[in-house]
Coordinates of C-alpha atoms in Angstrom, one line a residue:
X1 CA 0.0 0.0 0.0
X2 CA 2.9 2.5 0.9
X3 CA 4.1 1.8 -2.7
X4 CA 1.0 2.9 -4.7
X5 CA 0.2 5.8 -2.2
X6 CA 3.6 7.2 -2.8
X7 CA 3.5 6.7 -6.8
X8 CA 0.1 8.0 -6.9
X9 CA 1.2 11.5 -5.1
X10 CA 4.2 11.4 -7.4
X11 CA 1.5 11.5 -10.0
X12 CA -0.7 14.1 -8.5
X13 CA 2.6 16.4 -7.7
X14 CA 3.6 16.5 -11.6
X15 CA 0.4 17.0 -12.9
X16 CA -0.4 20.0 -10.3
X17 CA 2.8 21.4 -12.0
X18 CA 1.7 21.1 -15.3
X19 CA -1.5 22.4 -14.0
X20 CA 0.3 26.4 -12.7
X21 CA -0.6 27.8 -16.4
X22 CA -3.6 27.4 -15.8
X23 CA -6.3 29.8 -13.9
X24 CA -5.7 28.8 -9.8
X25 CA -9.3 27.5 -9.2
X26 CA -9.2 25.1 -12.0
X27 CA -5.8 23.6 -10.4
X28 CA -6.5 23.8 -7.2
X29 CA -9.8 21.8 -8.2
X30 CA -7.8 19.6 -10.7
X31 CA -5.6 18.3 -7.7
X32 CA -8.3 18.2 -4.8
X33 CA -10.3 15.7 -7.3
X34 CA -6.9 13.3 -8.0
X35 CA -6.0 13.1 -4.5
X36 CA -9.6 12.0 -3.7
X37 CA -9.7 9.2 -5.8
X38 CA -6.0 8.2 -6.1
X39 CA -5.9 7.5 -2.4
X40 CA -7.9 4.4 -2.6
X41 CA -5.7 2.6 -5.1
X42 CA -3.6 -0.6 -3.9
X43 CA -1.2 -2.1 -5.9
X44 CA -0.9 -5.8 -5.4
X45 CA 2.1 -7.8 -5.4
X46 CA 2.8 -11.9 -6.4
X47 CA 5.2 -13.9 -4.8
X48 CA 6.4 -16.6 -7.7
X49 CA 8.7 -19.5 -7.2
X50 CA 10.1 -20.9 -9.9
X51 CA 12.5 -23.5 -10.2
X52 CA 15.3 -24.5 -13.1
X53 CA 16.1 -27.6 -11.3
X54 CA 19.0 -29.2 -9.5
X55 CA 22.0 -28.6 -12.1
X56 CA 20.1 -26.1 -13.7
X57 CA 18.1 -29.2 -15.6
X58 CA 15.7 -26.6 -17.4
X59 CA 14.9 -23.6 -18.5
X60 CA 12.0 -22.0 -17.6
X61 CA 10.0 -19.3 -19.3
X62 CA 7.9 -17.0 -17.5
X63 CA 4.7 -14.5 -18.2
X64 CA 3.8 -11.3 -16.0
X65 CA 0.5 -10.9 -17.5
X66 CA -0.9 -14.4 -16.6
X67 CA 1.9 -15.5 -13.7
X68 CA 2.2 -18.6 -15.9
X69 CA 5.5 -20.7 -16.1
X70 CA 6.8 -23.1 -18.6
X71 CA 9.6 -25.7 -18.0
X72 CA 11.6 -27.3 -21.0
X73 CA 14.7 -29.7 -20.8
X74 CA 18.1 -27.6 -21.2
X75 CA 19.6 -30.3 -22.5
X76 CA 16.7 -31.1 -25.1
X77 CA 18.2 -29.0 -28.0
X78 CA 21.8 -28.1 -29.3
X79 CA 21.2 -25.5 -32.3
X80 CA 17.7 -23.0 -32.3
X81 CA 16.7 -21.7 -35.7
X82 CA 14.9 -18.4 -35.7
X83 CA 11.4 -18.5 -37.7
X84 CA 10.1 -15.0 -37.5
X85 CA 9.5 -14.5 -41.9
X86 CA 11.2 -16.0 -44.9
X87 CA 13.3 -12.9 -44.8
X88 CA 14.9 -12.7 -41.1
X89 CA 17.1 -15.8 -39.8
X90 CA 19.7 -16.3 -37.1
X91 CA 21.2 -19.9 -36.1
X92 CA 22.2 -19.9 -31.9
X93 CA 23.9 -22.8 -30.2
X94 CA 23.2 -24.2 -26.6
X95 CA 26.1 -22.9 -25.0
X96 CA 24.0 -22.9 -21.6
X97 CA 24.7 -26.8 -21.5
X98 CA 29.0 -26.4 -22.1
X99 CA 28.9 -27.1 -25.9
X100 CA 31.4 -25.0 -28.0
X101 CA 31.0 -23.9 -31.2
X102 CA 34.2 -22.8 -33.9
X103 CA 34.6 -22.0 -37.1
X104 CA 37.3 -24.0 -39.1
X105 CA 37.0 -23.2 -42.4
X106 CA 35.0 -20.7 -44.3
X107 CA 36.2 -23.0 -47.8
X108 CA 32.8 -25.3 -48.3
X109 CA 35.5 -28.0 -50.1
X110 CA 36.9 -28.3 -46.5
X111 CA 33.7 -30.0 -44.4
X112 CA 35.1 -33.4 -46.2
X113 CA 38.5 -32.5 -45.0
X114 CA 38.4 -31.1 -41.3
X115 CA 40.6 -32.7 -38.3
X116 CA 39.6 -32.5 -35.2
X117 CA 44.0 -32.2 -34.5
X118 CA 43.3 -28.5 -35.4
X119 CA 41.7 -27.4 -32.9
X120 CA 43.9 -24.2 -32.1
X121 CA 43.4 -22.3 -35.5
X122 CA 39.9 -22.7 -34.9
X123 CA 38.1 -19.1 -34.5
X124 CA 35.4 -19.7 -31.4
X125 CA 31.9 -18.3 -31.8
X126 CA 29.2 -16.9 -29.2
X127 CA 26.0 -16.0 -29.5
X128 CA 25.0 -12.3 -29.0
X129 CA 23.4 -11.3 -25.7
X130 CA 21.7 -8.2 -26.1
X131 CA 19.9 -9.5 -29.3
X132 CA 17.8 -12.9 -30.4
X133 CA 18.5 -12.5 -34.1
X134 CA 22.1 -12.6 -33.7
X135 CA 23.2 -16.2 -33.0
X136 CA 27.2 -17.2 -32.6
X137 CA 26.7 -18.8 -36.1
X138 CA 25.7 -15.2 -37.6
X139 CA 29.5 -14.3 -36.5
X140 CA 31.1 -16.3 -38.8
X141 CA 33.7 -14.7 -41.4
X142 CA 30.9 -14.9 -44.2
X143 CA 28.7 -12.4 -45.2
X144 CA 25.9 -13.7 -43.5
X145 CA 28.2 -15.1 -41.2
X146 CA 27.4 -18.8 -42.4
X147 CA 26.9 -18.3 -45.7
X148 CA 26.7 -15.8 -48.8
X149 CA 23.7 -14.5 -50.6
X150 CA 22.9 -15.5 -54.3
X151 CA 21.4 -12.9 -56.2
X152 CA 19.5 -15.5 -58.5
X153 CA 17.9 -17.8 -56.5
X154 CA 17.7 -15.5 -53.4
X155 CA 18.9 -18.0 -51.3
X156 CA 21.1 -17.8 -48.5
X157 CA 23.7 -20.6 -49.6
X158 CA 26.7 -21.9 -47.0
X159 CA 30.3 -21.4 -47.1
X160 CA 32.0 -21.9 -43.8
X161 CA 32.6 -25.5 -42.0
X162 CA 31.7 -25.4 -37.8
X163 CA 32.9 -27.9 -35.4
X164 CA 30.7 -28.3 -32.2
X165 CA 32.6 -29.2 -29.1
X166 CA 30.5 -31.0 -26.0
X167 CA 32.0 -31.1 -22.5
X168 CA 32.0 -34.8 -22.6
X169 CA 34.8 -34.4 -25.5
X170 CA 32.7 -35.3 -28.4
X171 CA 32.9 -33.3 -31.7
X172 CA 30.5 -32.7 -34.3
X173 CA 30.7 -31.1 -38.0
X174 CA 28.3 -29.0 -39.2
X175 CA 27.8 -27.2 -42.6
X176 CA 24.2 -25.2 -42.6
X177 CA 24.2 -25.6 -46.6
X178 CA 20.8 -23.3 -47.4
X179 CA 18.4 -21.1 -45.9
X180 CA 15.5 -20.3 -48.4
X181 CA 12.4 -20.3 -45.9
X182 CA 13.7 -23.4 -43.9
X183 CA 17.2 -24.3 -43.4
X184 CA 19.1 -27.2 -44.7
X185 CA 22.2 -28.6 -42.9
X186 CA 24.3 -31.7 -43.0
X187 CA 26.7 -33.0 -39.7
X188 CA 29.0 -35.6 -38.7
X189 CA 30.0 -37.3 -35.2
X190 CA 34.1 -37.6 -35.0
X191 CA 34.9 -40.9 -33.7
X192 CA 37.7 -40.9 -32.0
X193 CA 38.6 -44.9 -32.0
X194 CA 39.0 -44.3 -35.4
X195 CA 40.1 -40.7 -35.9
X196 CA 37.9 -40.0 -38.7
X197 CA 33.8 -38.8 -39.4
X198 CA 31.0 -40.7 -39.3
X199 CA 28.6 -40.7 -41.9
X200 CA 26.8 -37.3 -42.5
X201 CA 23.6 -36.8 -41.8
X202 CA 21.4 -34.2 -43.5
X203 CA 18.3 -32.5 -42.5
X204 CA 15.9 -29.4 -43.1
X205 CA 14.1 -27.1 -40.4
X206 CA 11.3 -25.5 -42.1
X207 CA 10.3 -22.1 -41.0
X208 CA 6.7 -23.7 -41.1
X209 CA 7.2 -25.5 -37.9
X210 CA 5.5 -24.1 -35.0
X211 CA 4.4 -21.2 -36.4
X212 CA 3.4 -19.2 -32.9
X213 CA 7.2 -19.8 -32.0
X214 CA 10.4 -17.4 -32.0
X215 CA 12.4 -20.2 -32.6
X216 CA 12.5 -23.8 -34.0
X217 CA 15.0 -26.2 -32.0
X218 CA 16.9 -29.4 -33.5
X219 CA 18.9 -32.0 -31.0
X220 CA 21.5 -33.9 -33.3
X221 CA 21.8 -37.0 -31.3
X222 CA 18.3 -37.5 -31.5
X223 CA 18.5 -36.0 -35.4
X224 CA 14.5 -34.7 -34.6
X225 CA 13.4 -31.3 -34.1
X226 CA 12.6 -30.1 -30.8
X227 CA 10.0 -27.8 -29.3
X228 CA 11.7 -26.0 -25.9
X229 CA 9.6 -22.7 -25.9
X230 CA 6.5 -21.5 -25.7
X231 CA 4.1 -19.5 -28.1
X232 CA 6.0 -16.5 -28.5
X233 CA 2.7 -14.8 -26.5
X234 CA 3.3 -16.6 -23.7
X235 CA 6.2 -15.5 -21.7
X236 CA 8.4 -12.4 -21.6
X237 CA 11.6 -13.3 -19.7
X238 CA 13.4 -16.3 -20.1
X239 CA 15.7 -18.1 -17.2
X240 CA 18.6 -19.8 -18.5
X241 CA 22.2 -20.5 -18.9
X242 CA 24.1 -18.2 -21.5
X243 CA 27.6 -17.0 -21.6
X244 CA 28.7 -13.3 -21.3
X245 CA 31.7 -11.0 -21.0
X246 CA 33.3 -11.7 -17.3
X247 CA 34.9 -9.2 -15.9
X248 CA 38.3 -11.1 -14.3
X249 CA 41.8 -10.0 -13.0
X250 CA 41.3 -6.5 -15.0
X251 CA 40.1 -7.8 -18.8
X252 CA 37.3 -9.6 -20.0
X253 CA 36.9 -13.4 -20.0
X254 CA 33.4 -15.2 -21.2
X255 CA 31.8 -16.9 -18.9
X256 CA 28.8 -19.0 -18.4
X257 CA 26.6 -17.8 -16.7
X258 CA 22.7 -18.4 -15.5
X259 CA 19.8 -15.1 -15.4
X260 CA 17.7 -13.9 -17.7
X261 CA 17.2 -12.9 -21.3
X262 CA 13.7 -11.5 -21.7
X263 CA 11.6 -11.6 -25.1
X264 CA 12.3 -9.6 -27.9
X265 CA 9.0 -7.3 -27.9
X266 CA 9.4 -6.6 -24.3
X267 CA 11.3 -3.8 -22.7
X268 CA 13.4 -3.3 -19.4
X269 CA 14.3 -0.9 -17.1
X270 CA 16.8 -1.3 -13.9
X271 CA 16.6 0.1 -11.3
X272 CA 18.6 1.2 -7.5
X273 CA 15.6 1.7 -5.1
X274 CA 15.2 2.2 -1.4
X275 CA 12.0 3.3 -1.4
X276 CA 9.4 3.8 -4.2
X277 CA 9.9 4.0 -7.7
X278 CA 8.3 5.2 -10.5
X279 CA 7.8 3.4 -14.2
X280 CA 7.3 7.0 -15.9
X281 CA 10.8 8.0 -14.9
X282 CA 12.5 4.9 -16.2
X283 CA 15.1 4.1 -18.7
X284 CA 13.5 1.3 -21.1
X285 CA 15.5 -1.1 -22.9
X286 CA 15.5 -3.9 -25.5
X287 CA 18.7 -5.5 -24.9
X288 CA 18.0 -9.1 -23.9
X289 CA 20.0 -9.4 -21.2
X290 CA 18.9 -6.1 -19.2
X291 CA 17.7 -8.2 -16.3
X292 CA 20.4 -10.5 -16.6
X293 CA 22.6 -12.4 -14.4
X294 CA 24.2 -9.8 -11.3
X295 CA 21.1 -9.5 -9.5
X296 CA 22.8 -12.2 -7.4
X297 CA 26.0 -12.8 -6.0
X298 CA 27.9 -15.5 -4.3
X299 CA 28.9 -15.1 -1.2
X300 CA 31.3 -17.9 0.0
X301 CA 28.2 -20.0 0.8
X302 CA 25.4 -19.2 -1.0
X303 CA 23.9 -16.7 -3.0
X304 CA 22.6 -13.1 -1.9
X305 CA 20.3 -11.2 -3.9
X306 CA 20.3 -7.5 -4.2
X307 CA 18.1 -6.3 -2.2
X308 CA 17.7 -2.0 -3.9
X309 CA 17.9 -3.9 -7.2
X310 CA 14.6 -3.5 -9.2
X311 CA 13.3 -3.5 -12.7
X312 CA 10.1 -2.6 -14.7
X313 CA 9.3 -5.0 -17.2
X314 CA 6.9 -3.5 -19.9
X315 CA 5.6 -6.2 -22.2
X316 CA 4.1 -6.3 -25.9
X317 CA 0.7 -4.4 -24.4
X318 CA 2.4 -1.7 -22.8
X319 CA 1.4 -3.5 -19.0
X320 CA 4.7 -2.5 -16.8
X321 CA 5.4 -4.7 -14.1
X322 CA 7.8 -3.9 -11.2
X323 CA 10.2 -6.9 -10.7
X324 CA 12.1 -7.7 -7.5
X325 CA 14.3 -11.2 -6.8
X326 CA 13.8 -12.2 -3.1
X327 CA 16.5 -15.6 -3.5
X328 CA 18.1 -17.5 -5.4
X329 CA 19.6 -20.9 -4.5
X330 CA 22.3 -21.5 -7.3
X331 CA 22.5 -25.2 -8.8
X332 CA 21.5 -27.1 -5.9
X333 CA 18.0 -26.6 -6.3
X334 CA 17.4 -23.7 -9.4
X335 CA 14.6 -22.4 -6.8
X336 CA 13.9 -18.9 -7.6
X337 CA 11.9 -16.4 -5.9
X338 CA 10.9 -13.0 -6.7
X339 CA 7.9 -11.0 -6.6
X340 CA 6.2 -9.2 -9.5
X341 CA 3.7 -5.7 -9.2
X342 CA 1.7 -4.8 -11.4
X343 CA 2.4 -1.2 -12.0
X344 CA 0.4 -0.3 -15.2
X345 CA -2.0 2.1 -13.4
X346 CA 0.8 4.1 -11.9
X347 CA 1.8 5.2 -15.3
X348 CA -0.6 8.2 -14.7
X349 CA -2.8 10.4 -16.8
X350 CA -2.4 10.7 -20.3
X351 CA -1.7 13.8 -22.0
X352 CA -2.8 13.9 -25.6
X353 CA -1.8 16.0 -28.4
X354 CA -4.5 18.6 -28.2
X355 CA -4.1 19.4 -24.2
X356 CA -6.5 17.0 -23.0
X357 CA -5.8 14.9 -20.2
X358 CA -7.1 11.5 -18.9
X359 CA -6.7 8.7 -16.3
X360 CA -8.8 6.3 -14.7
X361 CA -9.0 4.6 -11.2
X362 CA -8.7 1.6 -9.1
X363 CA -6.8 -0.5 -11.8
X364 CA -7.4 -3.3 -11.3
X365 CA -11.6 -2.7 -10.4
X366 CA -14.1 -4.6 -9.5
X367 CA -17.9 -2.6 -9.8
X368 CA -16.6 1.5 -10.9
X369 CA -14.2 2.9 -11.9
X370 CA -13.4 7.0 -11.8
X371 CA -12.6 8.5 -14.9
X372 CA -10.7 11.4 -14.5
X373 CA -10.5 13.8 -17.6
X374 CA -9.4 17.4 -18.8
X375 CA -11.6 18.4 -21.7
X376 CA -9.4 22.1 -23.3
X377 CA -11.2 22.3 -26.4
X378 CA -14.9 22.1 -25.7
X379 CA -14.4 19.0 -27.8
X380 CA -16.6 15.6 -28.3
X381 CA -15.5 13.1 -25.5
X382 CA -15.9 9.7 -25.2
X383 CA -15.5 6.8 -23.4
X384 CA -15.8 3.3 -24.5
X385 CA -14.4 -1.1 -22.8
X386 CA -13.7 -3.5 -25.4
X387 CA -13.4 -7.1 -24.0
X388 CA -10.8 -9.0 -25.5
X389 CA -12.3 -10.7 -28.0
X390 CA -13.2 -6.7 -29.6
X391 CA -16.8 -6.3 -28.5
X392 CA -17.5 -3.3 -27.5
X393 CA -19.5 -3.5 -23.8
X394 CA -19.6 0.3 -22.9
X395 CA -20.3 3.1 -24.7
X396 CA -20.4 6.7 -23.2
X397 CA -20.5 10.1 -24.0
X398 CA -19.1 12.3 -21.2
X399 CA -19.4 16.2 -20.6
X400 CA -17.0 18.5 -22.1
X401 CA -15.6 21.5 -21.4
X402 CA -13.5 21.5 -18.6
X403 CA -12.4 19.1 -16.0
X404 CA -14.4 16.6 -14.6
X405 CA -14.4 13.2 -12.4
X406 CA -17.1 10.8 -12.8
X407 CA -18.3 7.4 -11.6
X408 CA -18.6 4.3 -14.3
X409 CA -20.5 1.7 -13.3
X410 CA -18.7 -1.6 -14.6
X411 CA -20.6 -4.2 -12.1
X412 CA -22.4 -6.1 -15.3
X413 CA -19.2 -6.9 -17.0
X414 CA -17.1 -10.2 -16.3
X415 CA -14.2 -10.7 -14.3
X416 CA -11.2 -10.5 -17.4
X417 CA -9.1 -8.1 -19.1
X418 CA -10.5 -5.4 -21.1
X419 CA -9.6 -1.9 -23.5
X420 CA -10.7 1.0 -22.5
X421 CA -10.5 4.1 -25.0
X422 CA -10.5 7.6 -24.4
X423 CA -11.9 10.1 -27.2
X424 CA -11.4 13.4 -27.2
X425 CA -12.2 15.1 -31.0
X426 CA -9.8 13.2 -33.1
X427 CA -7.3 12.0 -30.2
X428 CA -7.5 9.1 -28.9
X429 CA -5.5 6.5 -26.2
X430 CA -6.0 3.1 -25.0
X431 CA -5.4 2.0 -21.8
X432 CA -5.9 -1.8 -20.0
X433 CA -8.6 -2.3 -17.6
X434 CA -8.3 -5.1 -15.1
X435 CA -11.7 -6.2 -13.6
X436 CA -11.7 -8.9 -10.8

């Protein structure tokens, strides 16, 4: 409660600013009305525990909106093809379960030819951490990293020869030979009884697979495609193992590491905090690994989390939720625990283009809601919910010219999520309405 209290006067105090142009009666009435109906708004927080598993046995993917988890084997997939369109592609490797990946040749002649005895000329590859669509197989010495683009057939066609390493010792070759809407690769296992390549296998990972996912997984001991994420509407931030640059003994090492990367369409925002904070105020960003790995530290025993560390996590809807890690027990268990705010309602009253202002309160609601709204031009206002299926269940016209605060009764609608969008003339926002 002392959270939302003290966001919501942070609210009320900027807007009375914006307000001193104004004529004194209309502000002073402007902020009387706010603080009478912000008051009364709590924002609720969830406890979630999570767990990755002893080891760090999976990875888990997690969504604010619904407080929904999913759990997939780490260990189920090696190489993740991206699937967004025919046009966008990017090849990552596992490297959250030890496996290596090089580049030996960029020569396609030489995947017939590569020893495992030349290891050290071998360029290593990682994948990119503040992006999805920039895997360590997008880093090769080609022009697409794997491969070269023919002007003809408009395919992406491969040039350069990689060798997976495993932490068990065993090496695989793998030439990605096309990417044309799916991709088509061909690998070998080294045996080393024998010092030379088993027999190559070749496959194809069409982009048509799992069409409401990011990525499309393959497990070459298994040779089969994989599914180890959700629909790419269900989660926002992923826990996992990925490797980063280590600050060690002055330089820069790369390390392994285990965090979060969160979805592509979401954004973050972190935080030092020892009392409130506010998601207007905040510093948004899409790299990946915003949230990352150094909210925790060992400790000589265990691990501490950081206790003034926070983030706002603002997902594909706009919803922002305020995000703070509670513990963390390492690899014995994976147990996680963190709680989660929604903090959508405390992004405050919208100011549109032609001066008008508007806000609504509680969020989330059960039977009313208070609209709160600046009408400057004498124009036509408007309010209407749309349920999430886009039926429209309220429609009202509301009284113009000036500022006003009035009652909406919501009590025949359905527990659920809903749109709610202001009108003023030609402006208009869209905001989420919780009822429950």
């Amino acid at each position: 409660m002392e959270y939302a209290v003290t966001q919501l006067l942070n609210i009320i105090y900027l807007i009375y600013n914006t307000q001193l142009t104004t004529t004194k009666m209309k502000t002073k009435l402007f902020f009387i009305a706010l603080v009478s109906v912000l008051l009364n708004v709590n924002a609720q927080s969830t406890a979630v525990n999570l767990s990755m598993g002893a080891g760090y046995a999976d990875e888990v993917f997690y969504d604010f909106s619904t407080n929904q988890s999913n759990s997939y084997t780490a260990s189920s997939w090696e190489i993740a093809f991206l699937r967004n369109n025919s046009y966008s592609f990017a090849i990552r490797i596992n490297d959250g379960i030890g496996m290596e990946v090089f580049q030996a040749s960029n020569t396609a002649s030489d995947y017939a030819t590569i020893d495992v005895a030349n290891e050290a000329n071998w360029t290593p590859l990682y994948n990119d951490n503040t992006t999805w669509d920039y895997g360590a197989f997008d880093q090769g010495s080609a022009t697409y990293g794997w491969g070269e683009y023919n002007a003809t057939t408009h395919h992406v066609e491969g040039t350069a020869t990689f060798v997976l390493k495993y932490s068990d010792g065993t090496y695989r070759k793998l030439f990605i030979e096309d990417y044309f809407g799916a991709y088509t690769f061909k690998y070998a296992t080294w045996d080393a009884t024998t010092s030379t390549w088993g027999t190559d296998t070749t496959a194809t990972v069409s982009n048509s697979s799992n069409p409401n996912n990011m990525f499309n997984y393959y497990n070459f001991s298994t040779s089969s495609e994989v599914v180890a994420e959700p629909e790419s509407t269900n989660w926002d931030m992923k826990f996992t193992k990925f490797t980063v640059d280590y600050p060690y003994n002055g330089t820069t090492i790369k390390y392994n590491v285990t965090g979060v990367l969160h979805h592509p369409d979401v954004m973050v925002a972190e935080n030092i905090e020892t009392g409130a904070g506010d998601p207007n105020t905040q510093n948004y960003s899409s790299d990946i690994s915003t949230i990352g790995y150094d909210w925790k530290a060992f400790n000589g025993q265990g691990y501490a989390v950081e206790t003034d560390l926070y983030y706002y996590v603002k997902d594909v809807n706009n919803n922002v939720y305020r995000l703070h890690f509670t513990s963390f027990d390492g690899s014995s268990t994976g147990n996680i625990s963190f709680n989660t705010e929604d903090v959508t309602s405390l992004l405050g009253v919208t100011s549109l283009d032609n001066g008008d202002v508007f806000g609504f309160y509680p969020n989330p609601a059960q039977n009313q809601i208070e609209i709160i709204y600046e009408n400057t031009n004498n124009n036509t206002v408007n309010i209407s919910i749309y349920s999430i299926t886009g039926q429209k269940v309220v429609d009202k016209e509301l009284n113009t010219n000036g500022f006003y605060n009035q009652k909406l009764d919501v009590s025949h609608l359905s527990k659920g999520n809903y749109l709610i969008h202001f009108q003023s003339g030609n402006q208009i926002t869209t905001k989420k309405l919780i009822l429950n």
